PDB file of C-alpha atoms in Angstrom:
ATOM      1  CA  GLY A 627       0.000   0.000   0.000  1.00  0.00           C
ATOM      2  CA  GLU A 628       0.846   3.676   0.003  1.00  0.00           C
ATOM      3  CA  GLU A 629       2.155   3.681   3.591  1.00  0.00           C
ATOM      4  CA  MET A 630       4.539   0.794   2.891  1.00  0.00           C
ATOM      5  CA  TYR A 631       5.746   2.496  -0.294  1.00  0.00           C
ATOM      6  CA  GLU A 632       6.501   5.660   1.677  1.00  0.00           C
ATOM      7  CA  LEU A 633       8.418   3.696   4.326  1.00  0.00           C
ATOM      8  CA  LEU A 634      10.445   1.872   1.671  1.00  0.00           C
ATOM      9  CA  THR A 635      11.207   5.151  -0.088  1.00  0.00           C
ATOM     10  CA  MET A 636      12.424   6.686   3.183  1.00  0.00           C
ATOM     11  CA  ALA A 637      14.529   3.596   3.946  1.00  0.00           C
ATOM     12  CA  ASN A 638      16.013   3.762   0.465  1.00  0.00           C
ATOM     13  CA  GLN A 639      16.858   7.458   0.895  1.00  0.00           C
ATOM     14  CA  THR A 640      18.487   6.815   4.279  1.00  0.00           C
ATOM     15  CA  THR A 641      20.544   3.965   2.826  1.00  0.00           C
ATOM     16  CA  GLU A 642      21.669   6.208  -0.053  1.00  0.00           C
ATOM     17  CA  ASP A 643      22.698   8.949   2.410  1.00  0.00           C
ATOM     18  CA  VAL A 644      24.676   6.531   4.603  1.00  0.00           C
ATOM     19  CA  PHE A 645      26.381   4.999   1.555  1.00  0.00           C
ATOM     20  CA  SER A 646      27.279   8.442   0.246  1.00  0.00           C
ATOM     21  CA  LEU A 647      28.740   9.510   3.605  1.00  0.00           C
ATOM     22  CA  LEU A 648      30.808   6.326   3.981  1.00  0.00           C
ATOM     23  CA  ASP A 649      31.989   6.569   0.382  1.00  0.00           C
ATOM     24  CA  ASN A 650      33.081  10.189   0.947  1.00  0.00           C
ATOM     25  CA  LEU A 651      34.807   9.321   4.228  1.00  0.00           C
ATOM     26  CA  LEU A 652      36.713   6.427   2.699  1.00  0.00           C
ATOM     27  CA  LYS A 653      37.816   8.416  -0.348  1.00  0.00           C
ATOM     28  CA  TRP A 654      38.734  11.462   1.744  1.00  0.00           C
ATOM     29  CA  THR A 655      40.866   9.348   4.101  1.00  0.00           C
ATOM     30  CA  LYS A 656      42.608   7.532   1.250  1.00  0.00           C
ATOM     31  CA  SER A 657      43.259  10.829  -0.482  1.00  0.00           C
ATOM     32  CA  GLN A 658      44.709  12.423   2.667  1.00  0.00           C
ATOM     33  CA  ILE A 659      47.128   9.568   3.305  1.00  0.00           C
ATOM     34  CA  GLY A 660      48.173   9.430  -0.338  1.00  0.00           C
ATOM     35  CA  LYS A 661      46.632   6.022  -1.054  1.00  0.00           C
ATOM     36  CA  LEU A 662      44.236   7.244  -3.723  1.00  0.00           C
ATOM     37  CA  LYS A 663      45.849   7.296  -7.141  1.00  0.00           C
ATOM     38  CA  VAL A 664      44.477   9.248 -10.102  1.00  0.00           C
ATOM     39  CA  VAL A 665      43.760   6.855 -12.995  1.00  0.00           C
ATOM     40  CA  TYR A 666      43.601   8.928 -16.181  1.00  0.00           C
ATOM     41  CA  GLN A 667      41.506   7.813 -19.139  1.00  0.00           C
ATOM     42  CA  GLU A 668      39.719   9.407 -22.084  1.00  0.00           C
ATOM     43  CA  LEU A 669      36.099  10.180 -21.167  1.00  0.00           C
ATOM     44  CA  ASN A 670      33.113  11.720 -22.882  1.00  0.00           C
ATOM     45  CA  MET A 671      31.912  14.159 -20.204  1.00  0.00           C
ATOM     46  CA  VAL A 672      28.450  14.332 -21.781  1.00  0.00           C
ATOM     47  CA  GLU A 673      27.887  10.626 -20.995  1.00  0.00           C
ATOM     48  CA  VAL A 674      29.412  10.878 -17.508  1.00  0.00           C
ATOM     49  CA  VAL A 675      27.320  13.905 -16.470  1.00  0.00           C
ATOM     50  CA  GLU A 676      24.092  12.526 -17.988  1.00  0.00           C
ATOM     51  CA  GLY A 677      24.648   9.146 -16.313  1.00  0.00           C
ATOM     52  CA  VAL A 678      25.126  10.612 -12.830  1.00  0.00           C
ATOM     53  CA  SER A 679      22.236  13.092 -13.282  1.00  0.00           C
ATOM     54  CA  GLU A 680      19.808  10.310 -14.209  1.00  0.00           C
ATOM     55  CA  ILE A 681      20.595   8.412 -11.005  1.00  0.00           C
ATOM     56  CA  PHE A 682      19.268  11.391  -9.004  1.00  0.00           C
ATOM     57  CA  THR A 683      15.992  11.780 -10.893  1.00  0.00           C
ATOM     58  CA  MET A 684      14.050   9.640  -8.389  1.00  0.00           C
ATOM     59  CA  VAL A 685      15.669  11.231  -5.322  1.00  0.00           C
ATOM     60  CA  ALA A 686      14.860  14.707  -6.692  1.00  0.00           C
ATOM     61  CA  GLY A 687      11.309  13.559  -7.423  1.00  0.00           C
ATOM     62  CA  LEU A 688      10.757  12.876  -3.722  1.00  0.00           C
ATOM     63  CA  LYS A 689      11.095  16.634  -3.106  1.00  0.00           C
ATOM     64  CA  ASN A 690       9.255  17.484  -6.329  1.00  0.00           C
ATOM     65  CA  ILE A 691      12.499  18.865  -7.752  1.00  0.00           C
ATOM     66  CA  LYS A 692      13.165  18.589 -11.463  1.00  0.00           C
ATOM     67  CA  ILE A 693      16.690  17.954 -12.750  1.00  0.00           C
ATOM     68  CA  VAL A 694      17.183  19.792 -16.037  1.00  0.00           C
ATOM     69  CA  GLN A 695      20.186  18.940 -18.223  1.00  0.00           C
ATOM     70  CA  ASP A 696      21.814  21.329 -20.677  1.00  0.00           C
ATOM     71  CA  MET A 697      24.326  19.187 -22.575  1.00  0.00           C
ATOM     72  CA  PRO A 698      26.174  19.666 -25.879  1.00  0.00           C
ATOM     73  CA  VAL A 699      25.094  17.366 -28.716  1.00  0.00           C
ATOM     74  CA  VAL A 700      28.718  16.549 -29.568  1.00  0.00           C
ATOM     75  CA  PRO A 701      31.111  14.621 -27.300  1.00  0.00           C
ATOM     76  CA  VAL A 702      33.240  16.639 -24.860  1.00  0.00           C
ATOM     77  CA  VAL A 703      36.347  14.516 -24.351  1.00  0.00           C
ATOM     78  CA  VAL A 704      38.617  14.924 -21.323  1.00  0.00           C
ATOM     79  CA  ARG A 705      41.486  12.970 -19.809  1.00  0.00           C
ATOM     80  CA  ALA A 706      40.619  12.376 -16.162  1.00  0.00           C
ATOM     81  CA  ASP A 707      39.758   9.840 -13.454  1.00  0.00           C
ATOM     82  CA  ILE A 708      36.157   8.708 -14.031  1.00  0.00           C
ATOM     83  CA  ASP A 709      35.542   7.626 -10.422  1.00  0.00           C
ATOM     84  CA  MET A 710      36.742  10.950  -9.045  1.00  0.00           C
ATOM     85  CA  LEU A 711      34.633  12.930 -11.523  1.00  0.00           C
ATOM     86  CA  LYS A 712      31.536  10.847 -10.774  1.00  0.00           C
ATOM     87  CA  THR A 713      32.077  11.420  -7.039  1.00  0.00           C
ATOM     88  CA  VAL A 714      32.292  15.185  -7.606  1.00  0.00           C
ATOM     89  CA  ILE A 715      29.180  15.338  -9.821  1.00  0.00           C
ATOM     90  CA  ARG A 716      27.284  13.102  -7.371  1.00  0.00           C
ATOM     91  CA  ASN A 717      28.167  15.381  -4.450  1.00  0.00           C
ATOM     92  CA  LEU A 718      27.230  18.583  -6.289  1.00  0.00           C
ATOM     93  CA  ILE A 719      23.855  17.254  -7.475  1.00  0.00           C
ATOM     94  CA  SER A 720      23.121  15.717  -4.070  1.00  0.00           C
ATOM     95  CA  ASN A 721      23.848  19.072  -2.374  1.00  0.00           C
ATOM     96  CA  ALA A 722      21.712  20.926  -4.917  1.00  0.00           C
ATOM     97  CA  ILE A 723      18.751  18.645  -4.195  1.00  0.00           C
ATOM     98  CA  LYS A 724      19.340  18.794  -0.443  1.00  0.00           C
ATOM     99  CA  PHE A 725      19.396  22.596  -0.295  1.00  0.00           C
ATOM    100  CA  SER A 726      16.769  23.405  -2.928  1.00  0.00           C
ATOM    101  CA  ASN A 727      13.146  23.972  -2.037  1.00  0.00           C
ATOM    102  CA  GLU A 728      10.341  21.663  -3.115  1.00  0.00           C
ATOM    103  CA  GLY A 729       9.017  22.387  -6.593  1.00  0.00           C
ATOM    104  CA  SER A 730      12.270  23.983  -7.795  1.00  0.00           C
ATOM    105  CA  GLU A 731      14.716  23.002 -10.528  1.00  0.00           C
ATOM    106  CA  VAL A 732      18.342  21.912 -10.462  1.00  0.00           C
ATOM    107  CA  LEU A 733      20.131  22.778 -13.703  1.00  0.00           C
ATOM    108  CA  VAL A 734      23.105  20.607 -14.676  1.00  0.00           C
ATOM    109  CA  SER A 735      25.107  21.967 -17.617  1.00  0.00           C
ATOM    110  CA  LEU A 736      28.317  21.277 -19.510  1.00  0.00           C
ATOM    111  CA  THR A 737      30.283  23.794 -21.591  1.00  0.00           C
ATOM    112  CA  GLU A 738      33.769  24.184 -23.092  1.00  0.00           C
ATOM    113  CA  GLU A 739      35.920  27.218 -22.407  1.00  0.00           C
ATOM    114  CA  ASP A 740      39.646  27.934 -22.805  1.00  0.00           C
ATOM    115  CA  GLY A 741      40.649  24.290 -23.194  1.00  0.00           C
ATOM    116  CA  MET A 742      38.550  23.174 -20.238  1.00  0.00           C
ATOM    117  CA  ALA A 743      35.298  21.253 -19.836  1.00  0.00           C
ATOM    118  CA  ILE A 744      33.131  23.065 -17.289  1.00  0.00           C
ATOM    119  CA  VAL A 745      30.340  21.296 -15.403  1.00  0.00           C
ATOM    120  CA  SER A 746      27.899  23.513 -13.487  1.00  0.00           C
ATOM    121  CA  VAL A 747      25.106  22.654 -11.056  1.00  0.00           C
ATOM    122  CA  LYS A 748      22.670  25.488 -10.282  1.00  0.00           C
ATOM    123  CA  ASP A 749      20.519  25.272  -7.147  1.00  0.00           C
ATOM    124  CA  SER A 750      18.799  27.544  -4.615  1.00  0.00           C
ATOM    125  CA  ILE A 751      21.184  27.164  -1.632  1.00  0.00           C
ATOM    126  CA  ASP A 752      21.274  29.986   0.919  1.00  0.00           C
ATOM    127  CA  GLU A 753      24.052  32.535   0.268  1.00  0.00           C
ATOM    128  CA  GLU A 754      25.055  32.936   3.935  1.00  0.00           C
ATOM    129  CA  ASN A 755      26.044  29.284   4.288  1.00  0.00           C
ATOM    130  CA  GLN A 756      28.257  29.249   1.224  1.00  0.00           C
ATOM    131  CA  LYS A 757      31.096  31.405   2.497  1.00  0.00           C
ATOM    132  CA  LYS A 758      32.188  28.585   4.803  1.00  0.00           C
ATOM    133  CA  LEU A 759      31.689  25.647   2.435  1.00  0.00           C
ATOM    134  CA  LEU A 760      35.165  25.281   0.950  1.00  0.00           C
ATOM    135  CA  HIS A 761      37.251  25.904   4.075  1.00  0.00           C
ATOM    136  CA  THR A 762      38.669  22.965   6.005  1.00  0.00           C
ATOM    137  CA  ASP A 763      38.993  24.983   9.212  1.00  0.00           C
ATOM    138  CA  THR A 764      35.244  25.653   9.480  1.00  0.00           C
ATOM    139  CA  HIS A 765      34.359  22.054   8.406  1.00  0.00           C
ATOM    140  CA  PHE A 766      30.908  23.409   7.713  1.00  0.00           C
ATOM    141  CA  SER A 767      27.725  21.397   7.684  1.00  0.00           C
ATOM    142  CA  THR A 768      24.146  22.533   7.648  1.00  0.00           C
ATOM    143  CA  PHE A 769      20.661  21.083   7.283  1.00  0.00           C
ATOM    144  CA  GLY A 770      18.831  20.817   3.963  1.00  0.00           C
ATOM    145  CA  THR A 771      15.367  22.189   3.281  1.00  0.00           C
ATOM    146  CA  ASN A 772      13.846  18.952   4.628  1.00  0.00           C
ATOM    147  CA  ASN A 773      16.315  18.870   7.561  1.00  0.00           C
ATOM    148  CA  GLU A 774      18.674  16.525   5.697  1.00  0.00           C
ATOM    149  CA  GLU A 775      22.000  16.479   7.534  1.00  0.00           C
ATOM    150  CA  GLY A 776      25.361  16.787   5.806  1.00  0.00           C
ATOM    151  CA  SER A 777      28.886  15.887   6.901  1.00  0.00           C
ATOM    152  CA  GLY A 778      30.619  18.919   5.430  1.00  0.00           C
ATOM    153  CA  LEU A 779      33.122  16.561   3.811  1.00  0.00           C
ATOM    154  CA  GLY A 780      31.594  16.392   0.357  1.00  0.00           C
ATOM    155  CA  LEU A 781      32.788  19.712  -1.031  1.00  0.00           C
ATOM    156  CA  LEU A 782      36.256  19.380   0.473  1.00  0.00           C
ATOM    157  CA  LEU A 783      36.537  16.001  -1.227  1.00  0.00           C
ATOM    158  CA  CYS A 784      35.283  17.501  -4.509  1.00  0.00           C
ATOM    159  CA  GLN A 785      37.862  20.272  -4.369  1.00  0.00           C
ATOM    160  CA  ASP A 786      40.647  17.757  -3.659  1.00  0.00           C
ATOM    161  CA  PHE A 787      39.590  15.482  -6.548  1.00  0.00           C
ATOM    162  CA  ILE A 788      39.249  18.292  -9.079  1.00  0.00           C
ATOM    163  CA  VAL A 789      42.667  19.746  -8.227  1.00  0.00           C
ATOM    164  CA  LYS A 790      44.156  16.246  -8.610  1.00  0.00           C
ATOM    165  CA  ASN A 791      42.637  16.157 -12.116  1.00  0.00           C
ATOM    166  CA  GLY A 792      44.139  19.494 -13.154  1.00  0.00           C
ATOM    167  CA  GLY A 793      41.058  21.657 -12.698  1.00  0.00           C
ATOM    168  CA  LYS A 794      39.422  23.882 -10.120  1.00  0.00           C
ATOM    169  CA  LEU A 795      36.141  24.087  -8.185  1.00  0.00           C
ATOM    170  CA  TRP A 796      34.246  27.335  -7.504  1.00  0.00           C
ATOM    171  CA  PHE A 797      30.792  28.732  -6.906  1.00  0.00           C
ATOM    172  CA  THR A 798      28.853  31.906  -7.569  1.00  0.00           C
ATOM    173  CA  SER A 799      25.890  33.038  -5.551  1.00  0.00           C
ATOM    174  CA  LYS A 800      23.174  35.670  -5.645  1.00  0.00           C
ATOM    175  CA  LYS A 801      20.825  36.293  -2.747  1.00  0.00           C
ATOM    176  CA  GLY A 802      17.378  34.994  -3.593  1.00  0.00           C
ATOM    177  CA  GLU A 803      18.593  33.362  -6.823  1.00  0.00           C
ATOM    178  CA  GLY A 804      20.579  30.436  -5.444  1.00  0.00           C
ATOM    179  CA  SER A 805      24.055  29.388  -6.482  1.00  0.00           C
ATOM    180  CA  THR A 806      25.966  27.674  -9.199  1.00  0.00           C
ATOM    181  CA  PHE A 807      28.710  25.230  -8.248  1.00  0.00           C
ATOM    182  CA  SER A 808      31.144  24.601 -11.100  1.00  0.00           C
ATOM    183  CA  PHE A 809      34.292  22.659 -11.794  1.00  0.00           C
ATOM    184  CA  SER A 810      36.689  22.452 -14.700  1.00  0.00           C
ATOM    185  CA  VAL A 811      38.841  19.646 -16.079  1.00  0.00           C
ATOM    186  CA  PRO A 812      41.214  19.889 -19.033  1.00  0.00           C
ATOM    187  CA  LEU A 813      39.888  18.858 -22.436  1.00  0.00           C
ATOM    188  CA  LEU A 814      41.819  16.129 -24.239  1.00  0.00           C
ATOM    189  CA  GLU A 815      44.495  17.814 -26.350  1.00  0.00           C
ATOM    190  CA  LYS A 816      43.941  17.119 -30.040  1.00  0.00           C
TER     191      LYS A 816
END
């Protein structure tokens, strides 16, 4: 029945959150002690971003949030570590869903600029909380719009992974308009 479906959905969401936290913790620890090696390979970023975005469609649906993709029609090829990039995209989309209000949209886009592939995730996260997000000393965590709890590790891990892949991570924010978290990775040299 409907009640059982709701309970299963909540259990599934909790399991996803716990998995995500453990995955982040493990990768962060390995990265900090130098046990996580970057494995470079040629990747089509369009496929990688679309694949990760689709996984979150159901999770976003639980908050009545729509994930909108703005992808190029041609391949965008980079040389990077696929697991690290997937972890970064997963964290950014997860945060966007967590901090966006019900009935809103999360826009995931991919562009090319100055020899870099740029992935952006636009949400409606509160501007005040963002100043602390990328600083290890504040180890910031806050609650989502449905009181979802975060560890504060996700973005630090993302920054670490993107730097290891030759890119950078940044965000822009406007009060009342949300924020856009972006990262760059070098395009494959032709």
